Amino acid sequence: MTKTFKPIIIALLAIMLTSCAEIRESMVAGRPVDLNSIKLGMTKDDVQKQLKKKPDNIVAAKNYPDTNTLIEVVQYSQWGQNSTPVESYWLYFVNGKLDKWETASKEHKP
């Protein structure tokens, strides 16, 4: 009888662990984006640690081999209850260091 319960218990534990991870990720995604806590010159890792969340995506990237310059634009969003972004920000990194940031806009491209 215990042999039949073992797979059921393992399956229930797996479901519980994955659902807890999903809840944690949704809580992290819902965190506000506090741009007051970041400073120019920070690395991408430093910004991510300071904001306590991962970027939503990479909006743009461009490599300029003549000057050995890499520009990346990443997006951080504050999410609402319906999983829609309330406000989004573009952070510009030049050679891995934060150069500037701005509010994301549909009318303006990075």
Tab-separated table of N, CA and C in Angstrom:
chain	number	residue	atom	x	y	z
A	1	MET	N	0.811	-1.190	0.000
A	1	MET	CA	0.000	0.000	0.000
A	1	MET	C	0.865	1.269	0.000
A	2	THR	N	2.007	1.249	0.665
A	2	THR	CA	2.874	2.428	0.686
A	2	THR	C	3.537	2.645	-0.665
A	3	LYS	N	3.673	1.584	-1.462
A	3	LYS	CA	4.272	1.740	-2.783
A	3	LYS	C	3.384	2.573	-3.698
A	4	THR	N	2.088	2.519	-3.538
A	4	THR	CA	1.186	3.308	-4.375
A	4	THR	C	1.113	4.765	-3.916
A	5	PHE	N	1.324	4.990	-2.642
A	5	PHE	CA	1.268	6.359	-2.130
A	5	PHE	C	2.536	7.161	-2.430
A	6	LYS	N	3.646	6.467	-2.557
A	6	LYS	CA	4.922	7.162	-2.777
A	6	LYS	C	4.912	8.007	-4.054
A	7	PRO	N	4.484	7.489	-5.217
A	7	PRO	CA	4.438	8.334	-6.410
A	7	PRO	C	3.454	9.496	-6.284
A	8	ILE	N	2.352	9.272	-5.573
A	8	ILE	CA	1.364	10.337	-5.395
A	8	ILE	C	1.947	11.450	-4.530
A	9	ILE	N	2.643	11.088	-3.474
A	9	ILE	CA	3.252	12.081	-2.599
A	9	ILE	C	4.340	12.852	-3.340
A	10	ILE	N	5.136	12.171	-4.135
A	10	ILE	CA	6.187	12.825	-4.919
A	10	ILE	C	5.568	13.803	-5.912
A	11	ALA	N	4.488	13.393	-6.567
A	11	ALA	CA	3.821	14.271	-7.531
A	11	ALA	C	3.239	15.499	-6.829
A	12	LEU	N	2.617	15.319	-5.685
A	12	LEU	CA	2.055	16.447	-4.940
A	12	LEU	C	3.147	17.415	-4.480
A	13	LEU	N	4.263	16.886	-4.021
A	13	LEU	CA	5.380	17.745	-3.615
A	13	LEU	C	5.926	18.541	-4.796
A	14	ALA	N	6.037	17.903	-5.948
A	14	ALA	CA	6.530	18.597	-7.143
A	14	ALA	C	5.583	19.717	-7.544
A	15	ILE	N	4.300	19.476	-7.485
A	15	ILE	CA	3.308	20.502	-7.830
A	15	ILE	C	3.386	21.663	-6.845
A	16	MET	N	3.522	21.357	-5.574
A	16	MET	CA	3.605	22.416	-4.564
A	16	MET	C	4.861	23.267	-4.760
A	17	LEU	N	5.986	22.638	-5.029
A	17	LEU	CA	7.228	23.384	-5.200
A	17	LEU	C	7.187	24.279	-6.432
A	18	THR	N	6.647	23.782	-7.536
A	18	THR	CA	6.591	24.609	-8.745
A	18	THR	C	5.584	25.741	-8.595
A	19	SER	N	4.488	25.500	-7.894
A	19	SER	CA	3.512	26.576	-7.704
A	19	SER	C	4.082	27.658	-6.793
A	20	CYS	N	4.874	27.287	-5.807
A	20	CYS	CA	5.514	28.285	-4.935
A	20	CYS	C	6.498	29.140	-5.729
A	21	ALA	N	7.210	28.526	-6.649
A	21	ALA	CA	8.155	29.278	-7.481
A	21	ALA	C	7.407	30.275	-8.362
A	22	GLU	N	6.280	29.873	-8.903
A	22	GLU	CA	5.477	30.773	-9.743
A	22	GLU	C	4.937	31.948	-8.932
A	23	ILE	N	4.494	31.690	-7.730
A	23	ILE	CA	3.988	32.758	-6.869
A	23	ILE	C	5.114	33.740	-6.557
A	24	ARG	N	6.298	33.215	-6.253
A	24	ARG	CA	7.447	34.075	-5.946
A	24	ARG	C	7.806	34.935	-7.150
A	25	GLU	N	7.839	34.354	-8.343
A	25	GLU	CA	8.173	35.115	-9.550
A	25	GLU	C	7.153	36.212	-9.821
A	26	SER	N	5.878	35.926	-9.609
A	26	SER	CA	4.859	36.951	-9.843
A	26	SER	C	4.970	38.075	-8.815
A	27	MET	N	5.386	37.748	-7.588
A	27	MET	CA	5.584	38.780	-6.575
A	27	MET	C	6.775	39.670	-6.946
A	28	VAL	N	7.842	39.060	-7.444
A	28	VAL	CA	9.027	39.826	-7.851
A	28	VAL	C	8.688	40.712	-9.041
A	29	ALA	N	7.925	40.188	-10.007
A	29	ALA	CA	7.549	40.973	-11.184
A	29	ALA	C	6.677	42.156	-10.807
A	30	GLY	N	5.887	42.018	-9.753
A	30	GLY	CA	4.998	43.090	-9.329
A	30	GLY	C	5.671	44.168	-8.500
A	31	ARG	N	6.935	43.966	-8.173
A	31	ARG	CA	7.662	44.978	-7.390
A	31	ARG	C	7.762	46.282	-8.154
A	32	PRO	N	7.659	47.388	-7.451
A	32	PRO	CA	7.833	48.669	-8.134
A	32	PRO	C	9.276	48.849	-8.586
A	33	VAL	N	9.455	49.624	-9.633
A	33	VAL	CA	10.788	49.926	-10.143
A	33	VAL	C	11.213	51.248	-9.507
A	34	ASP	N	12.146	51.171	-8.556
A	34	ASP	CA	12.604	52.359	-7.837
A	34	ASP	C	13.905	52.848	-8.462
A	35	LEU	N	13.780	53.765	-9.411
A	35	LEU	CA	14.947	54.275	-10.116
A	35	LEU	C	15.790	55.199	-9.239
A	36	ASN	N	15.282	55.606	-8.085
A	36	ASN	CA	16.071	56.422	-7.168
A	36	ASN	C	17.229	55.643	-6.568
A	37	SER	N	17.154	54.319	-6.640
A	37	SER	CA	18.184	53.493	-6.016
A	37	SER	C	19.339	53.151	-6.967
A	38	ILE	N	19.263	53.592	-8.225
A	38	ILE	CA	20.337	53.276	-9.161
A	38	ILE	C	21.126	54.542	-9.503
A	39	LYS	N	22.360	54.317	-9.965
A	39	LYS	CA	23.240	55.436	-10.294
A	39	LYS	C	23.933	55.176	-11.620
A	40	LEU	N	24.253	56.243	-12.308
A	40	LEU	CA	25.001	56.124	-13.559
A	40	LEU	C	26.326	55.432	-13.286
A	41	GLY	N	26.745	54.598	-14.235
A	41	GLY	CA	28.007	53.882	-14.099
A	41	GLY	C	27.876	52.502	-13.484
A	42	MET	N	26.692	52.172	-12.963
A	42	MET	CA	26.489	50.840	-12.384
A	42	MET	C	26.498	49.790	-13.490
A	43	THR	N	26.910	48.573	-13.165
A	43	THR	CA	26.869	47.479	-14.126
A	43	THR	C	25.443	46.938	-14.199
A	44	LYS	N	25.183	46.105	-15.210
A	44	LYS	CA	23.849	45.505	-15.339
A	44	LYS	C	23.522	44.644	-14.132
A	45	ASP	N	24.507	43.903	-13.636
A	45	ASP	CA	24.281	43.071	-12.453
A	45	ASP	C	23.975	43.922	-11.225
A	46	ASP	N	24.712	45.027	-11.059
A	46	ASP	CA	24.457	45.918	-9.923
A	46	ASP	C	23.049	46.502	-9.977
A	47	VAL	N	22.613	46.899	-11.165
A	47	VAL	CA	21.265	47.458	-11.330
A	47	VAL	C	20.222	46.403	-10.992
A	48	GLN	N	20.422	45.196	-11.493
A	48	GLN	CA	19.479	44.108	-11.234
A	48	GLN	C	19.397	43.815	-9.735
A	49	LYS	N	20.525	43.798	-9.055
A	49	LYS	CA	20.526	43.562	-7.603
A	49	LYS	C	19.844	44.715	-6.864
A	50	GLN	N	20.104	45.930	-7.293
A	50	GLN	CA	19.528	47.098	-6.623
A	50	GLN	C	18.013	47.153	-6.809
A	51	LEU	N	17.538	46.835	-8.017
A	51	LEU	CA	16.102	46.858	-8.280
A	51	LEU	C	15.397	45.609	-7.776
A	52	LYS	N	16.178	44.578	-7.460
A	52	LYS	CA	15.657	43.308	-6.945
A	52	LYS	C	14.708	42.629	-7.924
A	53	LYS	N	15.031	42.761	-9.199
A	53	LYS	CA	14.251	42.073	-10.233
A	53	LYS	C	15.053	42.016	-11.519
A	54	LYS	N	14.680	41.084	-12.371
A	54	LYS	CA	15.324	40.934	-13.667
A	54	LYS	C	14.642	41.844	-14.684
A	55	PRO	N	15.382	42.242	-15.728
A	55	PRO	CA	14.729	43.044	-16.768
A	55	PRO	C	13.698	42.208	-17.522
A	56	ASP	N	12.689	42.891	-18.069
A	56	ASP	CA	11.649	42.204	-18.833
A	56	ASP	C	12.209	41.644	-20.135
A	57	ASN	N	12.994	42.465	-20.806
A	57	ASN	CA	13.605	42.016	-22.065
A	57	ASN	C	14.677	43.012	-22.506
A	58	ILE	N	15.370	42.631	-23.554
A	58	ILE	CA	16.329	43.534	-24.185
A	58	ILE	C	15.598	44.205	-25.335
A	59	VAL	N	15.500	45.523	-25.269
A	59	VAL	CA	14.750	46.270	-26.270
A	59	VAL	C	15.581	46.476	-27.532
A	60	ALA	N	16.859	46.770	-27.356
A	60	ALA	CA	17.731	47.018	-28.501
A	60	ALA	C	19.176	46.748	-28.105
A	61	ALA	N	19.975	46.440	-29.096
A	61	ALA	CA	21.415	46.263	-28.889
A	61	ALA	C	22.120	46.633	-30.181
A	62	LYS	N	23.236	47.305	-30.047
A	62	LYS	CA	24.003	47.728	-31.222
A	62	LYS	C	25.477	47.715	-30.858
A	63	ASN	N	26.263	47.119	-31.746
A	63	ASN	CA	27.703	47.059	-31.570
A	63	ASN	C	28.364	47.972	-32.592
A	64	TYR	N	29.236	48.843	-32.120
A	64	TYR	CA	29.996	49.726	-32.998
A	64	TYR	C	31.453	49.266	-32.977
A	65	PRO	N	31.863	48.404	-33.938
A	65	PRO	CA	33.213	47.847	-33.894
A	65	PRO	C	34.319	48.890	-34.086
A	66	ASP	N	34.016	50.000	-34.785
A	66	ASP	CA	35.033	51.047	-34.995
A	66	ASP	C	35.534	51.615	-33.672
A	67	THR	N	34.604	51.823	-32.742
A	67	THR	CA	34.968	52.417	-31.460
A	67	THR	C	34.954	51.398	-30.321
A	68	ASN	N	34.725	50.139	-30.654
A	68	ASN	CA	34.667	49.069	-29.654
A	68	ASN	C	33.622	49.388	-28.576
A	69	THR	N	32.417	49.793	-29.047
A	69	THR	CA	31.339	50.201	-28.153
A	69	THR	C	30.116	49.308	-28.357
A	70	LEU	N	29.581	48.806	-27.263
A	70	LEU	CA	28.354	48.016	-27.290
A	70	LEU	C	27.300	48.766	-26.493
A	71	ILE	N	26.158	49.034	-27.131
A	71	ILE	CA	25.044	49.701	-26.464
A	71	ILE	C	23.893	48.708	-26.361
A	72	GLU	N	23.373	48.547	-25.156
A	72	GLU	CA	22.219	47.679	-24.916
A	72	GLU	C	21.151	48.485	-24.185
A	73	VAL	N	19.911	48.279	-24.586
A	73	VAL	CA	18.776	48.921	-23.924
A	73	VAL	C	17.902	47.811	-23.351
A	74	VAL	N	17.741	47.818	-22.034
A	74	VAL	CA	16.907	46.815	-21.375
A	74	VAL	C	15.683	47.498	-20.781
A	75	GLN	N	14.617	46.729	-20.650
A	75	GLN	CA	13.357	47.274	-20.155
A	75	GLN	C	13.011	46.676	-18.804
A	76	TYR	N	12.676	47.553	-17.883
A	76	TYR	CA	12.129	47.159	-16.588
A	76	TYR	C	10.709	47.698	-16.517
A	77	SER	N	9.773	46.873	-16.065
A	77	SER	CA	8.376	47.305	-15.982
A	77	SER	C	7.824	47.060	-14.600
A	78	GLN	N	6.894	47.910	-14.245
A	78	GLN	CA	6.103	47.716	-13.043
A	78	GLN	C	4.768	47.160	-13.517
A	79	TRP	N	4.383	46.005	-13.013
A	79	TRP	CA	3.211	45.296	-13.523
A	79	TRP	C	1.998	45.528	-12.648
A	80	GLY	N	0.839	45.574	-13.299
A	80	GLY	CA	-0.423	45.733	-12.593
A	80	GLY	C	-1.037	44.397	-12.252
A	81	GLN	N	-2.252	44.427	-11.773
A	81	GLN	CA	-2.940	43.211	-11.348
A	81	GLN	C	-3.310	42.299	-12.510
A	82	ASN	N	-3.538	42.834	-13.674
A	82	ASN	CA	-3.946	42.030	-14.830
A	82	ASN	C	-2.757	41.597	-15.672
A	83	SER	N	-1.569	41.572	-15.083
A	83	SER	CA	-0.333	41.216	-15.791
A	83	SER	C	-0.078	42.131	-16.983
A	84	THR	N	-0.446	43.392	-16.825
A	84	THR	CA	-0.143	44.384	-17.846
A	84	THR	C	0.797	45.409	-17.223
A	85	PRO	N	1.759	45.889	-17.996
A	85	PRO	CA	2.698	46.852	-17.417
A	85	PRO	C	2.017	48.184	-17.105
A	86	VAL	N	2.230	48.670	-15.903
A	86	VAL	CA	1.698	49.964	-15.492
A	86	VAL	C	2.610	51.057	-16.032
A	87	GLU	N	3.913	50.837	-15.851
A	87	GLU	CA	4.893	51.782	-16.356
A	87	GLU	C	6.172	51.012	-16.686
A	88	SER	N	6.807	51.395	-17.792
A	88	SER	CA	8.027	50.730	-18.223
A	88	SER	C	9.140	51.750	-18.395
A	89	TYR	N	10.350	51.294	-18.163
A	89	TYR	CA	11.528	52.150	-18.277
A	89	TYR	C	12.577	51.468	-19.142
A	90	TRP	N	13.280	52.267	-19.927
A	90	TRP	CA	14.403	51.780	-20.723
A	90	TRP	C	15.682	52.240	-20.058
A	91	LEU	N	16.566	51.302	-19.799
A	91	LEU	CA	17.859	51.604	-19.222
A	91	LEU	C	18.918	51.341	-20.284
A	92	TYR	N	19.767	52.313	-20.537
A	92	TYR	CA	20.787	52.255	-21.578
A	92	TYR	C	22.133	51.917	-20.950
A	93	PHE	N	22.751	50.849	-21.432
A	93	PHE	CA	24.069	50.436	-20.957
A	93	PHE	C	25.068	50.575	-22.093
A	94	VAL	N	26.164	51.277	-21.836
A	94	VAL	CA	27.245	51.419	-22.810
A	94	VAL	C	28.428	50.638	-22.256
A	95	ASN	N	28.833	49.617	-23.002
A	95	ASN	CA	29.907	48.710	-22.568
A	95	ASN	C	29.658	48.177	-21.153
A	96	GLY	N	28.405	47.818	-20.892
A	96	GLY	CA	28.043	47.184	-19.626
A	96	GLY	C	27.824	48.123	-18.460
A	97	LYS	N	27.920	49.431	-18.676
A	97	LYS	CA	27.728	50.417	-17.603
A	97	LYS	C	26.501	51.279	-17.906
A	98	LEU	N	25.717	51.575	-16.869
A	98	LEU	CA	24.509	52.373	-17.035
A	98	LEU	C	24.870	53.789	-17.464
A	99	ASP	N	24.307	54.214	-18.593
A	99	ASP	CA	24.606	55.534	-19.150
A	99	ASP	C	23.435	56.503	-18.964
A	100	LYS	N	22.198	56.001	-19.116
A	100	LYS	CA	21.015	56.834	-18.914
A	100	LYS	C	19.795	55.936	-18.828
A	101	TRP	N	18.674	56.518	-18.417
A	101	TRP	CA	17.396	55.799	-18.426
A	101	TRP	C	16.289	56.787	-18.709
A	102	GLU	N	15.168	56.228	-19.192
A	102	GLU	CA	14.015	57.057	-19.514
A	102	GLU	C	12.754	56.205	-19.463
A	103	THR	N	11.623	56.874	-19.399
A	103	THR	CA	10.340	56.177	-19.439
A	103	THR	C	10.141	55.653	-20.861
A	104	ALA	N	9.725	54.408	-20.978
A	104	ALA	CA	9.480	53.806	-22.290
A	104	ALA	C	8.281	54.494	-22.949
A	105	SER	N	8.361	54.618	-24.264
A	105	SER	CA	7.302	55.305	-25.006
A	105	SER	C	7.075	54.612	-26.339
A	106	LYS	N	5.812	54.481	-26.734
A	106	LYS	CA	5.491	53.876	-28.026
A	106	LYS	C	5.857	54.821	-29.180
A	107	GLU	N	5.834	56.127	-28.914
A	107	GLU	CA	6.143	57.095	-29.955
A	107	GLU	C	7.633	57.233	-30.212
A	108	HIS	N	8.432	56.863	-29.234
A	108	HIS	CA	9.883	57.024	-29.301
A	108	HIS	C	10.543	55.653	-29.285
A	109	LYS	N	11.490	55.456	-30.154
A	109	LYS	CA	12.235	54.196	-30.157
A	109	LYS	C	13.607	54.437	-29.535
A	110	PRO	N	14.137	53.433	-28.839
A	110	PRO	CA	15.449	53.616	-28.195
A	110	PRO	C	16.572	53.763	-29.213
